[in-house]
CSV table of C-alpha atoms and ligand atoms in Angstrom, one decimal:
chain,number,residue,atom,x,y,z
A,192,MET,CA,111.5,-49.9,90.9
A,193,ILE,CA,113.4,-46.7,90.0
A,194,ASP,CA,114.8,-45.5,86.7
A,195,THR,CA,117.9,-43.9,88.1
A,196,HIS,CA,119.0,-42.2,84.9
A,197,CYS,CA,117.0,-40.9,81.9
A,198,HIS,CA,116.4,-37.7,79.9
A,199,LEU,CA,112.7,-37.1,79.9
A,200,ASP,CA,113.2,-33.4,79.2
A,201,PHE,CA,114.5,-34.2,75.7
A,202,PRO,CA,112.3,-33.1,72.8
A,203,GLU,CA,111.7,-36.8,71.9
A,204,PHE,CA,109.2,-36.8,74.8
A,205,ASP,CA,107.5,-33.5,74.0
A,206,PRO,CA,104.5,-35.1,72.3
A,207,ASP,CA,103.6,-37.6,75.1
A,208,ARG,CA,105.6,-37.0,78.3
A,209,ASP,CA,102.5,-37.5,80.5
A,210,GLU,CA,101.8,-40.8,78.9
A,211,VAL,CA,105.4,-42.0,79.2
A,212,ILE,CA,105.4,-41.2,82.9
A,213,ARG,CA,102.0,-42.9,83.4
A,214,ARG,CA,103.3,-46.0,81.6
A,215,ALA,CA,106.3,-46.1,83.9
A,216,LYS,CA,104.0,-46.0,86.9
A,217,GLU,CA,101.9,-48.8,85.5
A,218,ALA,CA,105.0,-50.9,85.0
A,219,GLY,CA,105.9,-50.4,88.7
A,220,ILE,CA,108.5,-47.7,88.3
A,221,ASP,CA,107.9,-45.6,91.3
A,222,PHE,CA,110.5,-42.9,90.8
A,223,ILE,CA,112.4,-41.5,88.0
A,224,ILE,CA,115.7,-39.6,88.2
A,225,ASN,CA,116.1,-37.2,85.3
A,226,ALA,CA,119.8,-36.5,84.6
A,227,GLY,CA,121.1,-33.1,83.5
A,228,SER,CA,123.4,-33.0,80.5
A,229,SER,CA,123.8,-29.3,79.7
A,230,LEU,CA,122.9,-26.1,81.5
A,231,GLN,CA,119.7,-25.9,79.5
A,232,ASN,CA,118.9,-29.6,80.2
A,233,SER,CA,119.6,-29.1,83.9
A,234,ILE,CA,117.1,-26.2,84.0
A,235,SER,CA,114.6,-28.5,82.3
A,236,SER,CA,115.4,-31.3,84.6
A,237,VAL,CA,114.6,-29.2,87.7
A,238,GLU,CA,111.4,-28.0,86.0
A,239,LEU,CA,110.4,-31.5,85.3
A,240,ALA,CA,110.9,-32.5,88.9
A,241,ARG,CA,108.8,-29.6,90.0
A,242,ARG,CA,106.0,-30.6,87.7
A,243,TYR,CA,105.9,-34.4,88.3
A,244,GLU,CA,105.7,-35.7,91.8
A,245,ASN,CA,107.6,-39.0,91.1
A,246,VAL,CA,110.4,-37.3,89.1
A,247,TYR,CA,113.6,-36.1,90.8
A,248,ALA,CA,116.3,-34.1,89.1
A,249,ALA,CA,120.1,-34.3,88.7
A,250,VAL,CA,121.9,-31.3,87.3
A,251,GLY,CA,125.2,-31.3,85.5
A,252,ILE,CA,127.2,-30.8,82.4
A,253,HIS,CA,128.0,-33.8,80.2
A,254,PRO,CA,131.6,-34.1,79.1
A,255,HIS,CA,130.4,-33.6,75.5
A,256,ASP,CA,129.6,-30.0,76.6
A,257,ALA,CA,132.8,-29.3,78.3
A,258,ASP,CA,134.1,-27.0,75.6
A,259,THR,CA,131.5,-24.4,76.5
A,260,PHE,CA,131.8,-24.8,80.2
A,261,ASP,CA,132.8,-21.5,81.9
A,262,LYS,CA,132.4,-19.6,85.2
A,263,ASN,CA,128.8,-18.6,84.3
A,264,THR,CA,127.8,-22.2,83.6
A,265,LEU,CA,129.4,-23.2,86.9
A,266,ASP,CA,127.6,-20.5,88.9
A,267,ALA,CA,124.3,-21.5,87.3
A,268,ILE,CA,124.8,-25.2,88.1
A,269,ILE,CA,125.6,-24.3,91.7
A,270,GLU,CA,122.3,-22.4,92.0
A,271,LEU,CA,120.3,-25.2,90.4
A,272,ALA,CA,122.0,-27.8,92.5
A,273,LYS,CA,120.4,-26.2,95.6
A,274,LYS,CA,116.9,-26.4,94.3
A,275,ASP,CA,114.1,-28.6,95.6
A,276,LYS,CA,114.2,-32.2,94.5
A,277,VAL,CA,117.7,-32.0,93.1
A,278,VAL,CA,119.2,-35.3,94.3
A,279,ALA,CA,122.6,-35.5,92.5
A,280,LEU,CA,125.2,-33.8,90.3
A,281,GLY,CA,125.2,-35.5,86.9
A,282,GLU,CA,125.8,-36.6,84.5
A,283,ILE,CA,129.4,-35.5,84.7
A,284,GLY,CA,132.6,-37.2,83.7
A,285,LEU,CA,134.9,-38.0,80.8
A,286,ASP,CA,134.2,-39.3,77.3
A,287,TYR,CA,137.3,-40.1,75.2
A,288,PHE,CA,135.2,-42.2,72.9
A,289,LYS,CA,133.3,-39.5,71.0
A,290,ASN,CA,135.6,-36.6,72.1
A,291,PHE,CA,132.9,-34.0,71.3
A,292,SER,CA,134.8,-31.7,73.7
A,293,LYS,CA,138.5,-31.5,74.1
A,294,LYS,CA,140.1,-33.6,76.8
A,295,GLU,CA,141.8,-30.5,78.2
A,296,ASN,CA,138.4,-29.0,78.8
A,297,GLN,CA,136.7,-32.1,80.0
A,298,LEU,CA,139.2,-32.7,82.9
A,299,PRO,CA,138.8,-29.3,84.6
A,300,ALA,CA,135.0,-29.2,84.1
A,301,PHE,CA,134.8,-32.7,85.8
A,302,VAL,CA,136.9,-31.5,88.7
A,303,SER,CA,134.9,-28.3,89.3
A,304,LEU,CA,131.6,-30.1,89.2
A,305,ILE,CA,132.8,-32.8,91.7
A,306,LYS,CA,133.7,-29.9,94.0
A,307,VAL,CA,130.2,-28.4,93.6
A,308,ALA,CA,128.7,-31.8,94.6
A,309,LYS,CA,130.9,-32.1,97.6
A,310,ASP,CA,130.3,-28.5,98.8
A,311,ILE,CA,126.5,-29.0,98.6
A,312,GLY,CA,126.6,-32.6,99.8
A,313,LEU,CA,125.1,-34.3,96.7
A,314,PRO,CA,126.2,-37.7,95.2
A,315,LEU,CA,127.6,-37.9,91.7
A,316,ILE,CA,126.3,-39.6,88.5
A,317,ILE,CA,129.4,-40.4,86.5
A,318,HIS,CA,129.6,-40.8,82.8
A,319,SER,CA,132.9,-42.5,81.8
A,320,ARG,CA,133.6,-43.8,78.3
A,321,GLU,CA,137.0,-44.9,77.2
A,322,ALA,CA,138.4,-42.9,80.1
A,323,LYS,CA,138.7,-45.3,83.0
A,324,ALA,CA,142.2,-44.3,84.2
A,325,ASP,CA,141.5,-40.6,84.3
A,326,THR,CA,138.0,-41.1,85.8
A,327,LEU,CA,139.4,-43.2,88.6
A,328,ARG,CA,142.4,-40.8,89.2
A,329,ILE,CA,140.2,-37.7,89.5
A,330,LEU,CA,137.6,-39.4,91.7
A,331,LYS,CA,140.3,-40.9,94.0
A,332,GLU,CA,141.8,-37.4,94.4
A,333,ALA,CA,138.4,-36.1,95.3
A,334,MET,CA,137.6,-38.8,97.9
A,335,PRO,CA,135.5,-39.1,99.9
A,336,VAL,CA,132.8,-38.9,97.3
A,337,SER,CA,129.6,-40.9,96.8
A,338,ALA,CA,129.1,-41.9,93.2
A,339,VAL,CA,127.2,-44.1,90.8
A,340,VAL,CA,128.9,-45.1,87.5
A,341,HIS,CA,126.1,-44.9,85.0
A,342,CYS,CA,125.7,-47.0,82.0
A,343,PHE,CA,128.4,-49.2,83.3
A,344,SER,CA,130.8,-50.5,80.7
A,345,GLY,CA,134.3,-51.7,80.9
A,346,ASP,CA,136.0,-54.7,82.4
A,347,GLU,CA,136.3,-56.6,85.7
A,348,GLU,CA,139.2,-54.5,86.8
A,349,PHE,CA,137.3,-51.3,86.4
A,350,LEU,CA,134.3,-52.8,88.2
A,351,LYS,CA,136.6,-53.8,91.0
A,352,SER,CA,138.2,-50.4,91.3
A,353,CYS,CA,134.7,-48.7,91.4
A,354,LEU,CA,133.5,-51.1,94.1
A,355,ASP,CA,136.7,-50.7,96.1
A,356,LEU,CA,136.0,-46.9,96.2
A,357,GLY,CA,132.5,-47.7,97.5
A,358,PHE,CA,130.7,-46.6,94.3
A,359,PHE,CA,127.5,-48.0,92.9
A,360,VAL,CA,127.2,-49.3,89.3
A,361,SER,CA,124.2,-48.8,87.2
A,362,PHE,CA,123.2,-50.9,84.1
A,363,THR,CA,121.0,-50.0,81.2
A,364,CYS,CA,119.0,-51.8,78.6
A,365,ASN,CA,122.1,-52.3,76.4
A,366,LEU,CA,122.5,-55.4,78.7
A,367,THR,CA,119.9,-57.0,76.3
A,368,TYR,CA,122.0,-56.7,73.2
A,369,LYS,CA,123.3,-59.8,71.6
A,370,LYS,CA,126.9,-58.6,71.7
A,371,ALA,CA,126.8,-57.5,75.3
A,372,GLN,CA,127.9,-60.8,76.9
A,373,ASN,CA,130.7,-58.9,78.8
A,374,LEU,CA,128.1,-56.7,80.4
A,375,ARG,CA,125.9,-59.7,81.4
A,376,ASP,CA,129.0,-61.2,83.0
A,377,LEU,CA,129.7,-57.9,84.9
A,378,VAL,CA,126.1,-57.5,86.2
A,379,LYS,CA,126.4,-61.0,87.6
A,380,GLN,CA,129.6,-60.0,89.5
A,381,ALA,CA,128.4,-56.7,91.0
A,382,PRO,CA,127.2,-57.2,94.6
A,383,LEU,CA,123.5,-56.8,95.0
A,384,ASP,CA,123.9,-53.9,97.4
A,385,ARG,CA,125.8,-51.8,94.8
A,386,LEU,CA,123.5,-52.3,91.8
A,387,MET,CA,121.1,-49.8,90.2
A,388,LEU,CA,119.0,-49.9,87.1
A,389,GLU,CA,118.4,-47.2,84.5
A,390,THR,CA,117.2,-46.7,81.0
A,391,ASP,CA,119.2,-43.6,79.8
A,392,ALA,CA,116.0,-43.0,77.8
A,393,PRO,CA,115.5,-41.9,75.0
A,394,TYR,CA,118.8,-43.8,74.3
A,395,LEU,CA,119.6,-47.5,74.4
A,396,SER,CA,116.3,-49.1,73.6
A,397,PRO,CA,116.3,-52.8,74.5
A,398,GLU,CA,116.8,-55.5,71.9
A,399,GLY,CA,113.7,-55.9,69.8
A,400,GLN,CA,112.9,-52.2,70.1
A,401,ARG,CA,116.2,-50.8,68.7
A,402,GLY,CA,115.9,-47.7,66.5
A,403,ARG,CA,112.9,-46.7,68.7
A,404,ARG,CA,112.8,-44.4,71.6
A,405,ASN,CA,113.5,-46.0,75.0
A,406,GLU,CA,111.4,-45.1,78.1
A,407,PRO,CA,111.5,-45.6,81.8
A,408,ALA,CA,108.8,-48.4,81.8
A,409,ASN,CA,111.6,-50.6,80.3
A,410,VAL,CA,113.3,-50.7,83.7
A,411,ARG,CA,110.9,-53.6,84.4
A,412,LEU,CA,112.3,-55.6,81.4
A,413,LEU,CA,115.8,-54.8,82.5
A,414,ALA,CA,115.1,-56.0,86.1
A,415,GLU,CA,113.7,-59.2,84.7
A,416,LEU,CA,116.8,-59.8,82.7
A,417,VAL,CA,119.1,-59.1,85.6
A,418,ALA,CA,117.0,-61.4,87.8
A,419,GLU,CA,117.4,-64.2,85.2
A,420,ILE,CA,121.1,-63.6,84.8
A,421,ARG,CA,121.7,-63.8,88.5
A,422,GLY,CA,119.3,-66.6,89.1
A,423,VAL,CA,117.1,-64.8,91.6
A,424,SER,CA,113.5,-63.5,91.6
A,425,LEU,CA,112.4,-60.3,90.0
A,426,ASP,CA,111.3,-59.3,93.5
A,427,ASP,CA,114.8,-59.6,94.9
A,428,ILE,CA,116.3,-57.5,92.1
A,429,ALA,CA,113.5,-54.9,92.3
A,430,ARG,CA,113.8,-54.6,96.1
A,431,ALA,CA,117.6,-54.4,96.2
A,432,THR,CA,118.0,-51.9,93.4
A,433,THR,CA,115.2,-49.8,94.7
A,434,ASP,CA,116.7,-49.7,98.2
A,435,ASN,CA,120.1,-48.8,96.8
A,436,ALA,CA,118.7,-46.0,94.8
A,437,LYS,CA,116.6,-44.6,97.7
A,438,LYS,CA,119.6,-44.6,100.0
A,439,PHE,CA,122.0,-43.2,97.4
A,440,PHE,CA,119.7,-40.4,96.2
A,441,ARG,CA,118.1,-40.0,99.7
A,442,LEU,CA,114.6,-40.3,98.4
A,443,GLU,CA,111.7,-40.2,100.8
A,444,GLY,CA,109.0,-42.8,100.7
B,512,NI,NI1,122.5,-40.1,80.0
């Protein structure tokens, strides 16, 4: 299995990063994609991929950080995106839920970063929260692009629009939450050949571990739940989501 989105470079993992990566391996998580969320985190993401054989990096600027996005940041991201083991641009997108950065800064940052990915030939990891219409509009204008909508949330209509554009959708451990019946319905509807799994660790710990740090090993628990919801075997889910991620991120092995 593959954890297609987490933040192992975050300080939460400073005390025991080696252990966390070892536990993931033991749980059958073969590869980990570490997402970039700021320039500093993107630098750390590349560094992490250099240090750990089974870790790959994405580089990007989270919409929360769009207010400080400038030409220097853009140039630095372009250089990072060309580094070894960088397999995607992300996470990038729009977040009108928290609005930590102004909408008028989020939009042009998103557009510029999509262009970087297209120029270099990398797929996108999209963060979209309470911003469905603008996310779809910008991505449609940028087509053709290859994208995964991470931590998928929303409704059937958004799911359909994403699938129609050829995108992948990725689900996190928030699928285990009691109130997340809508997500469990959506994960059932997504075609098996468009599905990926992720933890978004250290965030979104599964039910029963809430308040604690999440980690990539929990992809196994997530895969088990998805298998149960869809009425198929764990093997089927593991194989399909792994194949999807390998193709999407062009991982060897
Ligand atoms: Ni994330």
